[in-house]
CSV table of C-alpha atoms in Angstrom, one decimal:
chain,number,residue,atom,x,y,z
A,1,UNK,CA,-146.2,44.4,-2.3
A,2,UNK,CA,-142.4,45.7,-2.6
A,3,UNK,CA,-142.0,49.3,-2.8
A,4,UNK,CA,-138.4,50.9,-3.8
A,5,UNK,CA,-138.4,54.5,-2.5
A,6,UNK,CA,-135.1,56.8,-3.4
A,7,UNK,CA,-134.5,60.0,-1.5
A,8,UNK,CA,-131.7,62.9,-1.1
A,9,UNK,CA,-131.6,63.9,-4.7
A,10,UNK,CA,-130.9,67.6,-5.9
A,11,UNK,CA,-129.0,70.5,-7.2
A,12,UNK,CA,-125.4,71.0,-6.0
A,13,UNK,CA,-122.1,72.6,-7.6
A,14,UNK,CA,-119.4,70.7,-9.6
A,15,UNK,CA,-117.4,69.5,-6.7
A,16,UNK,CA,-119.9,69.0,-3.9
A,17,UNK,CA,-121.6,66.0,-2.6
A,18,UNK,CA,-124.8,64.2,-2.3
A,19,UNK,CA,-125.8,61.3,-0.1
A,20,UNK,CA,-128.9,59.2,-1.7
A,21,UNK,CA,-131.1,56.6,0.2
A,22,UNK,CA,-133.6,53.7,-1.4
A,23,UNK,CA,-135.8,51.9,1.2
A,24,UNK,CA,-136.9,48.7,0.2
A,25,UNK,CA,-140.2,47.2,2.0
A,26,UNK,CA,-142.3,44.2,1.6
A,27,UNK,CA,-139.2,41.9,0.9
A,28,UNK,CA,-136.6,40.3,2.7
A,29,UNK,CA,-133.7,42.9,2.1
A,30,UNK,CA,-130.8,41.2,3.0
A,31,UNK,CA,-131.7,38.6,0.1
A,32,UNK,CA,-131.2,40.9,-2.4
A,33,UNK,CA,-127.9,42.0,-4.1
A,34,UNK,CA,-128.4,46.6,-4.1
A,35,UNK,CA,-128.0,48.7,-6.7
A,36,UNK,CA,-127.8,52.4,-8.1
A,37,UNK,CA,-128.6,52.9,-11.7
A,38,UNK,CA,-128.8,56.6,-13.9
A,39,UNK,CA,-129.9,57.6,-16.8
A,40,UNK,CA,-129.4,61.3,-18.2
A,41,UNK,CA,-131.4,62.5,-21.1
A,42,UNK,CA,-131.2,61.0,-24.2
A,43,UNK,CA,-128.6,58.2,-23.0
A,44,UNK,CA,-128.8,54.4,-22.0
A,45,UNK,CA,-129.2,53.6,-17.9
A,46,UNK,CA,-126.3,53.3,-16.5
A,47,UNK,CA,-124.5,50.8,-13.7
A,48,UNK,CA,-122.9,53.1,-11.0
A,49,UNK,CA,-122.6,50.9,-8.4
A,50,UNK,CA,-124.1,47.4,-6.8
A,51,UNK,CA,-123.2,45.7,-3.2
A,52,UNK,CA,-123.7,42.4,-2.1
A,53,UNK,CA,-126.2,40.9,0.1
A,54,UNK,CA,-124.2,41.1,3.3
A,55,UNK,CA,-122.4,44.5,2.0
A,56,UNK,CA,-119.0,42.7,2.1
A,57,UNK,CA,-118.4,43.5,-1.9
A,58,UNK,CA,-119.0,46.6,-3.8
A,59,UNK,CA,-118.6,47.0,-7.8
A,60,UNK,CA,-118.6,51.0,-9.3
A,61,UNK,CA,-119.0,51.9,-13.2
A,62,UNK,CA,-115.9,53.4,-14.4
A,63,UNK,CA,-116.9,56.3,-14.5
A,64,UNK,CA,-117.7,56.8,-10.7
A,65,UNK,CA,-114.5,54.9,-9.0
A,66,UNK,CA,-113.3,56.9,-6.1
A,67,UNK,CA,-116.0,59.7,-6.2
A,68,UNK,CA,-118.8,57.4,-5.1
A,69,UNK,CA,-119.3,54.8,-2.6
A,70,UNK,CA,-122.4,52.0,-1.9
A,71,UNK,CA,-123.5,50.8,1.2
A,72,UNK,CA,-126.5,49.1,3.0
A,73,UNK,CA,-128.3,48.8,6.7
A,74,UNK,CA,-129.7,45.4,6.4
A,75,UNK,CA,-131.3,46.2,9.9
A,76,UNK,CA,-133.0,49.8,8.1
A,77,UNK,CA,-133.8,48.1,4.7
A,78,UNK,CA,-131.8,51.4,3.1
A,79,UNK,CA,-129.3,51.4,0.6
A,80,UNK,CA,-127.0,54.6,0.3
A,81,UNK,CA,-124.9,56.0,-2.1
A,82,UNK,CA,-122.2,58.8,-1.1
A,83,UNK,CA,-121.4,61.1,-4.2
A,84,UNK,CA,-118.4,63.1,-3.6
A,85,UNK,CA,-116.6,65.5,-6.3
A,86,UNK,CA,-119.7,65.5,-7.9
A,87,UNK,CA,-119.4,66.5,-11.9
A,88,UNK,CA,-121.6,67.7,-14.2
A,89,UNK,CA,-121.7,65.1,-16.2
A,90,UNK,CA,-123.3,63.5,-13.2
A,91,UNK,CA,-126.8,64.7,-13.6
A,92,UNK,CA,-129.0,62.1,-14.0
A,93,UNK,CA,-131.7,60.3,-12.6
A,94,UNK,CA,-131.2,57.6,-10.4
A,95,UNK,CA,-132.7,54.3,-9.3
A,96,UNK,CA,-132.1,52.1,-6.6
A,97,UNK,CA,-133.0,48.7,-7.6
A,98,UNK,CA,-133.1,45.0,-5.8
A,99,UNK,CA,-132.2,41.9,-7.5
A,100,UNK,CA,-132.5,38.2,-6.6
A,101,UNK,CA,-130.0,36.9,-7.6
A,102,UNK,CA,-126.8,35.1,-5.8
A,103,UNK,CA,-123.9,37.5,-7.7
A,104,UNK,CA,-124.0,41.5,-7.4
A,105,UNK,CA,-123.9,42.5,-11.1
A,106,UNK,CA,-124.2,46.1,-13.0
A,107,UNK,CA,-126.6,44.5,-15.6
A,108,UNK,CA,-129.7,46.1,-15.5
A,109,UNK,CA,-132.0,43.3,-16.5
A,110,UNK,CA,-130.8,41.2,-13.4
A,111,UNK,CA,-132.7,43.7,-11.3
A,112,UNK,CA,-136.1,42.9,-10.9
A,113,UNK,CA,-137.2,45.5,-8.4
A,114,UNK,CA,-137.1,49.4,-9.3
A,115,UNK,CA,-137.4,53.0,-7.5
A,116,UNK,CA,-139.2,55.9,-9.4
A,117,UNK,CA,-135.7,57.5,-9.2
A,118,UNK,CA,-134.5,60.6,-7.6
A,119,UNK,CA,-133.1,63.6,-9.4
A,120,UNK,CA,-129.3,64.8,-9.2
A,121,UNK,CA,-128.4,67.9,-11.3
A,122,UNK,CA,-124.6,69.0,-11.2
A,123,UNK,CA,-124.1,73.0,-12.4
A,124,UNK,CA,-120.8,74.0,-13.5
């Protein structure tokens, strides 16, 4: 049975940072291509960010290029994702999520796998 579990959510000021984890279990993680996912209130889920299977290539959203950085420990099953100069427009919840297939990808319905999601709220 795979289980997605994402930690290290919560509240911080615009400007601060956040470090999330997702542990993946009862797959073979380095087989799957990593990603984070959000979704605020009211909006469509959102790509932030994906890495490959080895970790050698990273993709962001837009809207998190040079605030945010992905990376895995094959040898820990965790995925991380380092928030820096954290905005408001920020707050969201987000999911880790695995995917099978070859090609990291931002695409939601690639990923087959999903966390329950951890909460990040960003006050002003």
């Amino acid at each position: 049975q795979v289980q997605v579990v994402e930690s290290g959510g919560g509240l911080v000021q615009a400007g601060g940072s956040l470090r999330l984890s997702c542990t993946a279990s009862g797959l073979t993680f380095d087989d799957y291509v990593m990603g984070w996912f959000r979704q605020a209130p009211g909006k469509e889920r959102e790509g932030v960010s994906c890495i490959s299977r080895s970790g050698g290539r990273t993709y962001y959203g837009d809207s998190v290029k040079g605030r945010f950085t992905i990376s895995r420990d094959n040898a820990k099953n965790t995925l991380y994702l380092q928030m820096n100069s954290l905005k408001p427009e920020d707050t969201a919840m987000y999911y880790c999520a695995a995917s099978i297939r070859p090609i990291a990808s931002l695409r939601s319905n690639d990923y087959k796998y999903w966390g329950q999601g951890t909460q990040v709220a960003v006050s002003s």
